[in-house]
Structures are given as structure tokens and as C-alpha cells.
Coordinates of C-alpha atoms and ligand atoms in Angstrom, one line a residue:
X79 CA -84.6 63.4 -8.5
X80 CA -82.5 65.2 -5.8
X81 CA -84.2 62.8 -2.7
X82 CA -81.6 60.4 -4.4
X83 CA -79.0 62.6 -2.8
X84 CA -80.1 62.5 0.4
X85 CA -77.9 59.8 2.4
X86 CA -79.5 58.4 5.7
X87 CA -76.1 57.2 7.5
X88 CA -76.7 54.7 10.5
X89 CA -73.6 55.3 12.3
X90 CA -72.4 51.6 13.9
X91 CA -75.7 50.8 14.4
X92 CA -75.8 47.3 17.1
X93 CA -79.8 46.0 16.4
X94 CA -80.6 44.4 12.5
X95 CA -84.5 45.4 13.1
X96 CA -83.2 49.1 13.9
X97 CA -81.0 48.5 10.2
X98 CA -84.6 47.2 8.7
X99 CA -86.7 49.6 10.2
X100 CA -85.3 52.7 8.9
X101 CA -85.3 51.0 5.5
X102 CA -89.1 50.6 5.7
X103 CA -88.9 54.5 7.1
X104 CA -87.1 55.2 4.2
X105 CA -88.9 53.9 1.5
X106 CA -92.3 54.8 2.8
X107 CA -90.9 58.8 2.6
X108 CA -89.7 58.4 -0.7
X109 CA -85.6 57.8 0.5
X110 CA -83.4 55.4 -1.3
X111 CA -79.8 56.1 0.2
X112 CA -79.2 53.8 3.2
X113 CA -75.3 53.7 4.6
X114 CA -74.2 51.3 7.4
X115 CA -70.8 52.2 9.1
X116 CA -69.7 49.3 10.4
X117 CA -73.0 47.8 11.7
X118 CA -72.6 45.2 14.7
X119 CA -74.8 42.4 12.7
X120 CA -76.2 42.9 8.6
X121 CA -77.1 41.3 6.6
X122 CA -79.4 39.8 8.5
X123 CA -83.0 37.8 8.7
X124 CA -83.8 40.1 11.3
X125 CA -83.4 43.5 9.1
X126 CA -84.9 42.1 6.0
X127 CA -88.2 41.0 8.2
X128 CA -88.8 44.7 9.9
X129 CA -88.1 46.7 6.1
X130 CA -91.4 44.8 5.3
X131 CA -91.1 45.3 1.6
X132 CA -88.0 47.6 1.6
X133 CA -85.5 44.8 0.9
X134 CA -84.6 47.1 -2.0
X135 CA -82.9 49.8 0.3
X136 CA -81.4 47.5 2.0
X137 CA -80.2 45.7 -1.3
X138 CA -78.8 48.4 -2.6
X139 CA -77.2 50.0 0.9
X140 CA -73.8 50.8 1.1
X141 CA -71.5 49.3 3.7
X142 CA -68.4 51.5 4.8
X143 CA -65.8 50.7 7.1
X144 CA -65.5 54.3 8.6
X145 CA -67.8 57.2 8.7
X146 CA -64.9 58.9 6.3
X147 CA -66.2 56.5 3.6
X148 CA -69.7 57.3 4.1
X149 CA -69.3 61.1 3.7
X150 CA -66.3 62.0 1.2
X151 CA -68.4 62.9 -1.4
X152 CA -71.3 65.6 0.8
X153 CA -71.1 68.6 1.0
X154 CA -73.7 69.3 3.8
X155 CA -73.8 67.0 7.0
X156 CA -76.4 67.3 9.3
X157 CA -76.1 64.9 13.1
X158 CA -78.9 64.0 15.0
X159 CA -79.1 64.0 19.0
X160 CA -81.4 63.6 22.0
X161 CA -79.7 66.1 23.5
X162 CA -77.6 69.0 24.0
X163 CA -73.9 69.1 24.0
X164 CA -71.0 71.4 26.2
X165 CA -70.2 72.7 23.0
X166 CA -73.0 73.1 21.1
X167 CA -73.3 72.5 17.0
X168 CA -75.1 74.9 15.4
X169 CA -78.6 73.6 16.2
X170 CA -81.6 73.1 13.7
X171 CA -85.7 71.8 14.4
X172 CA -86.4 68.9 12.0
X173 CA -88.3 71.2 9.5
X174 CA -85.5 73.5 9.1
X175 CA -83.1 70.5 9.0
X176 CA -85.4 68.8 6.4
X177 CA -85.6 72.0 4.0
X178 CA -81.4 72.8 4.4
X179 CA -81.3 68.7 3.3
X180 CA -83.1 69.4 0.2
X181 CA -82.2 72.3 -0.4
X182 CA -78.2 70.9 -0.6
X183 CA -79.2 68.2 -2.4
X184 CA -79.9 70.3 -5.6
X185 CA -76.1 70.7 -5.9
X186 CA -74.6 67.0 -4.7
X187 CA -74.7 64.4 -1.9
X188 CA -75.9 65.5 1.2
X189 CA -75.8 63.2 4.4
X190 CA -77.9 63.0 7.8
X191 CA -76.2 60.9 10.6
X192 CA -77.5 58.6 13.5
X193 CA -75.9 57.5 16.5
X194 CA -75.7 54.2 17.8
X195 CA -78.6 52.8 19.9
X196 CA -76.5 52.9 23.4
X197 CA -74.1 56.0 22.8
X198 CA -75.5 58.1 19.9
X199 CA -73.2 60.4 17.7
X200 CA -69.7 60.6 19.6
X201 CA -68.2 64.2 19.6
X202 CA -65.8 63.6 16.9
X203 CA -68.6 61.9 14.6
X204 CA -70.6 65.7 15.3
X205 CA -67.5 67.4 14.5
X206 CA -67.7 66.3 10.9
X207 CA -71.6 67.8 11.2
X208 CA -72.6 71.8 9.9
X209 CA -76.1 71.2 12.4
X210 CA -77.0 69.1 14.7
X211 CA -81.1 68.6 14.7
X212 CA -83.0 67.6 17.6
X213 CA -86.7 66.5 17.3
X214 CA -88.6 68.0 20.2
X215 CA -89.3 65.4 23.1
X216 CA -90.2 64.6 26.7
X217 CA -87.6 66.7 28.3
X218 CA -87.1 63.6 31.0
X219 CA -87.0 60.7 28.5
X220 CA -85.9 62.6 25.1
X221 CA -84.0 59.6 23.4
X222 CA -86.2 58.0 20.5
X223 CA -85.7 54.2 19.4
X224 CA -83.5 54.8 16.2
X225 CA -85.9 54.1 13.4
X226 CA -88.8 56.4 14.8
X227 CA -86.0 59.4 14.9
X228 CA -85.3 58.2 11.2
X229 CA -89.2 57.9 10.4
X230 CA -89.8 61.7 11.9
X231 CA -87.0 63.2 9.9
X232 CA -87.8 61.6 6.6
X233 CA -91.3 63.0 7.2
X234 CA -89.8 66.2 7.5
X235 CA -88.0 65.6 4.2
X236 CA -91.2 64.4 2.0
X237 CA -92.8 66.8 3.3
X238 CA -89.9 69.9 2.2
X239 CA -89.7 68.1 -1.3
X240 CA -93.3 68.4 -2.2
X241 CA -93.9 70.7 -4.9
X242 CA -94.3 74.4 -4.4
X243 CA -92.5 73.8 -0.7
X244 CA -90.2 76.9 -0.9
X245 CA -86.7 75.2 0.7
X246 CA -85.3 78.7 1.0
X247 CA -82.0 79.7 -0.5
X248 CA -81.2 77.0 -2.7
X249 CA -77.9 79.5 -3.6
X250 CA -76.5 79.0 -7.2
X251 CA -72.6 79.5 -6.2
X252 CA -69.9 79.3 -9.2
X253 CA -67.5 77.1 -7.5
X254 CA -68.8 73.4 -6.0
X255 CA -68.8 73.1 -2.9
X256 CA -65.8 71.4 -0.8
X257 CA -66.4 68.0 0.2
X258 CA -66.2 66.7 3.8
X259 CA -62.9 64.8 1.9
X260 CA -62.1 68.0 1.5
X261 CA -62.7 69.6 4.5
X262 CA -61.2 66.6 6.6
X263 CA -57.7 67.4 4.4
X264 CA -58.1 71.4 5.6
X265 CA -58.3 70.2 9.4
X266 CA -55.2 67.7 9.2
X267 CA -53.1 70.0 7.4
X268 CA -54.5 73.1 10.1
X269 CA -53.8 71.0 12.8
X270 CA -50.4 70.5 11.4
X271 CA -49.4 74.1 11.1
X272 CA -50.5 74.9 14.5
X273 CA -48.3 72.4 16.1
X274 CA -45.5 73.2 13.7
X275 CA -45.9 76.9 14.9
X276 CA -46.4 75.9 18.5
X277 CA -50.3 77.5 19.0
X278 CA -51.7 73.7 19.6
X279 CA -50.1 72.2 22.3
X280 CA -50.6 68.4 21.1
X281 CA -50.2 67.5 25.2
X282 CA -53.2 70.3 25.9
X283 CA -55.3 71.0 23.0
X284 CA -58.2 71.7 24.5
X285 CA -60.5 72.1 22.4
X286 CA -59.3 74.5 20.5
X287 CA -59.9 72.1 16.4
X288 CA -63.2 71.3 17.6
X289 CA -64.0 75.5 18.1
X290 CA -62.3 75.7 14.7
X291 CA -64.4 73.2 12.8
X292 CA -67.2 74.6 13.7
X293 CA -66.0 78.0 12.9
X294 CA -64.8 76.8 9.0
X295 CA -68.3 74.3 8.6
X296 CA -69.9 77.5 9.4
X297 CA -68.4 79.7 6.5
X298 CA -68.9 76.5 4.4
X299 CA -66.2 77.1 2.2
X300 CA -66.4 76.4 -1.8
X301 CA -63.3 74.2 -3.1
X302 CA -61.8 77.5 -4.5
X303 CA -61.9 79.4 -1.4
X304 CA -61.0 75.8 0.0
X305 CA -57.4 76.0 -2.0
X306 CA -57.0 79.6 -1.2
X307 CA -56.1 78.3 2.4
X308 CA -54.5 75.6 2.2
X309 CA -52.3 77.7 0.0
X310 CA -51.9 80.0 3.2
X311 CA -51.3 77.2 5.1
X312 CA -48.4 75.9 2.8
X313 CA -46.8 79.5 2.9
X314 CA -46.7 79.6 6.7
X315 CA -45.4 75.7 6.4
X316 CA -42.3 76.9 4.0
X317 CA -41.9 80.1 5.6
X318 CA -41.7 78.0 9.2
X319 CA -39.2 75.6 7.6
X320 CA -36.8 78.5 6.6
X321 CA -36.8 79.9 10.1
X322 CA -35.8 76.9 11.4
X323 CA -33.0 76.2 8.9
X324 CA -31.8 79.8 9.6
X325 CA -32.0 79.3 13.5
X326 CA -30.2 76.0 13.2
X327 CA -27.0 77.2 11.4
Ligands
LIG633 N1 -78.1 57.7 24.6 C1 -78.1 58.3 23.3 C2 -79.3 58.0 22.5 C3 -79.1 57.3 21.3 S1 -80.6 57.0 20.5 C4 -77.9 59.8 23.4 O1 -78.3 60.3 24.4 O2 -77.5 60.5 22.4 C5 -80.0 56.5 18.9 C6 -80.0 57.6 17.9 O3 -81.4 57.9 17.6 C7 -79.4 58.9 18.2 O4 -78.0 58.9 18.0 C8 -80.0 59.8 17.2 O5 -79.5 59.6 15.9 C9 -81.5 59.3 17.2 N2 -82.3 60.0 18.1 C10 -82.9 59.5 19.3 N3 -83.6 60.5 19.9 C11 -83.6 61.6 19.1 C12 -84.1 62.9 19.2 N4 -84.9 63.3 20.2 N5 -83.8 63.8 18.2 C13 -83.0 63.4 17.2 N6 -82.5 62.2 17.1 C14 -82.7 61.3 18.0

């Protein structure tokens, strides 16, 4: 059942009812996969009172210690905001968002991320994100209590897993699809390189990984095309290194 590989991630979520809430949200849609990163208070009486009859997802949620955790294994990671960023993620409506969930989850774990009650999604938790999805609201008071924004979105989903609900391009590719493990490794070993060949200024870089991300979560790479540049980026690396030597004798 590819529902099973849809991950609803509660990103340091602060309120236990919120935790239970979604689970009820959840199971009433037909989701299973809860993940907490590092929620303020759970377990708790409070959660297992509001999921109503969902103690199962929350039985069987994982805890991580880091949002890293919760998504090495997906391939597809969609956040969730109230509101427009400066730099804006590519931007889906909850139907489009629900379909590209199902969709992905036909070839591996796929995740959809929540912000805490207070901040939401920081900008480095949407940097690890391919959309961001907004449901449509009051344009003065847009911000949803957590579980209803869960409970919309896994309406969406139910509804784009019904039978005979065409997801659109449900691709059949040769090579699997990188990770976000994966694609975490590419950015740390990018960043690298720039500094080492002094186009990131680690004192001023703008935001000049961010415009990157976005740029390679775009193409979302497969994990062959995935080794083809890190390759690159070991050549420039080695290459850099002799340079150096030969400038230093
Ligand atoms: N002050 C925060 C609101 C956090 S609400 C902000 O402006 O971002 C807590 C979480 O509920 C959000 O991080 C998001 O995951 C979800 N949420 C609330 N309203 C939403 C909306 N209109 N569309 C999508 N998600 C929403």
C-alpha cells in the first residue's frame, strides 16, 4: 500500500493534543506514518486523549532527534507554510501537493513537514523541501492550528489515492532516486569546494547554497547522476590541491 510511505513529520512540535490530533487526522485519512523531531512533551496523557482511537499511530511513531533522522531515507519532501517566503520554494496547492505525494510514494518514502505551533518551518528546515504547499486562507489571519493543516492535507491525500485518481506522471526512471541522505552529502561536499576555490565567502555567503538547493531539488537528481557530481566535485578538489602544492614550492 504506498500510503504506508507517506511520512507526516511534526517538526519540534510544543502542544501533546497538536501530537494527538494529527494522529486522529491521520488515521481517519487512511495515514499511518507519524514522525516527531524532538517534540517539547510525548508521550503524553494529553496526545493519547485527542488521537481518540488512534493510539496506534502514535504507538507506532517514530521519535528522531533531528529532522536529518526523519528524512534520510525520502526522496521527495514537501514543507508546509502559512505564508510566503523572500525566497520563495517552488510553491504547490494542496491537491497538486497531495497527487506529487502519492505519486512519489510508488517508488520509496516520501515526507510532508510541519512547523512548530509558534515559528513554523525555519528556512533551513524548507531548504531540505522540493515544494512548499500552502492551503488557501484568510489572507489576514492565514496560520491554521497544526492538526487542522494536517487534517486538510491528508484529505487531499485520500482523496489522490482513491482508485482511478490519475496522480500524473508517476515516471518509471532506471536509477532510484537520491535520498535527502544523499542530497545533504552533495551540499556539504558543494559547499566545500566553493570555499576551497574561494566562490563562497564563508564571512558573506549570502545566500548563495540556499539558490543552489533549490536549483539541484529542482533537477531532482537520480543517485547515478547524483555520483556523476560528486565525482566532478572530487576532480576540482584534487586538481585544487595540486595547484596549491605547485604554488607553495
Ligand atoms: N507562525 C507560523 C505558523 C505556524 S502554524 C508561520 O507563520 O509560519 C504551525 C504549522 O501549521 C505550520 O508550520 C504549517 O506546518 C501548518 N500550517 C498552518 N497554517 C497553514 C496553511 N495555511 N497552509 C499550510 N500549512 C499551514
Amino acid at each position: 500500500m504506498t500510503l504506508s510511505n507517506i511520512r507526516i513529520v511534526l517538526v519540534r512540535p510544543t502542544h501533546p493534543g497538536n501530537i494527538g490530533a494529527t494522529a486522529r487526522a491521520m488515521k481517519n485519512m487512511s495515514l499511518q506514518s507519524l514522525c516527531l523531531v524532538a517534540p517539547e512533551d510525548f508521550p503524553s496523557a494529553d496526545a493519547t486523549d485527542r488521537a481518540a482511537g488512534a493510539d496506534d499511530v502514535l504507538k507506532s511513531a517514530m521519535v528522531c532527534g533531528s529532522l536529518d533522522d526523519a528524512l534520510k531515507d525520502c526522496h521527495l519532501v514537501i514543507g508546509t507554510s502559512a505564508r510566503l517566503r523572500r525566497i520563495e520554494w517552488p510553491a504547490l496547492d494542496p491537491e497538486s501537493c497531495a497527487r506529487r505525494l502519492v505519486a512519489g510514494a510508488q517508488r520509496g518514502p516520501v515526507a510532508l513537514l510541519f512547523g512548530q505551533e509558534r515559528t513554523g518551518l525555519l528556512n533551513a528546515e524548507l531548504d531540505r523541501c522540493h515544494f512548499v504547499v500552502t492551503v488557501p486562507a484568510d489572507r489576514d489571519f492565514s496560520s491554521l492550528n497544526l492538526a487542522c493543516a494536517v487534517q486538510i492535507l491528508a484529505y487531499e491525500i485520500y482523496r489522490a489515492a482513491q482508485p482511478g485518481v490519475s496522480v500524473g506522471s508517476t515516471e518509471v526512471r532506471e536509477n532510484r532516486p537520491a535520498s535527502d541522505e544523499d542530497m545533504q552529502r552533495l551540499y556539504q561536499h558543494l559547499e566545500e569546494v566553493l570555499q576551497q576555490i574561494g566562490f563562497l565567502d564563508p564571512a558573506n555567503p549570502r545566500l548563495l547554497m540556499r539558490r543552489l538547493m533549490r536549483l539541484f531539488n529542482r533537477a531532482a537528481p537520480d543517485h547515478n547522476e547524483l555520483n556523476i557530481l560528486r565525482g566532478i566535485l572530487t576532480a576540482v578538489q584534487q586538481r585544487n590541491d595540486k595547484l596549491d602544492k605547485k604554488t607553495q614550492k
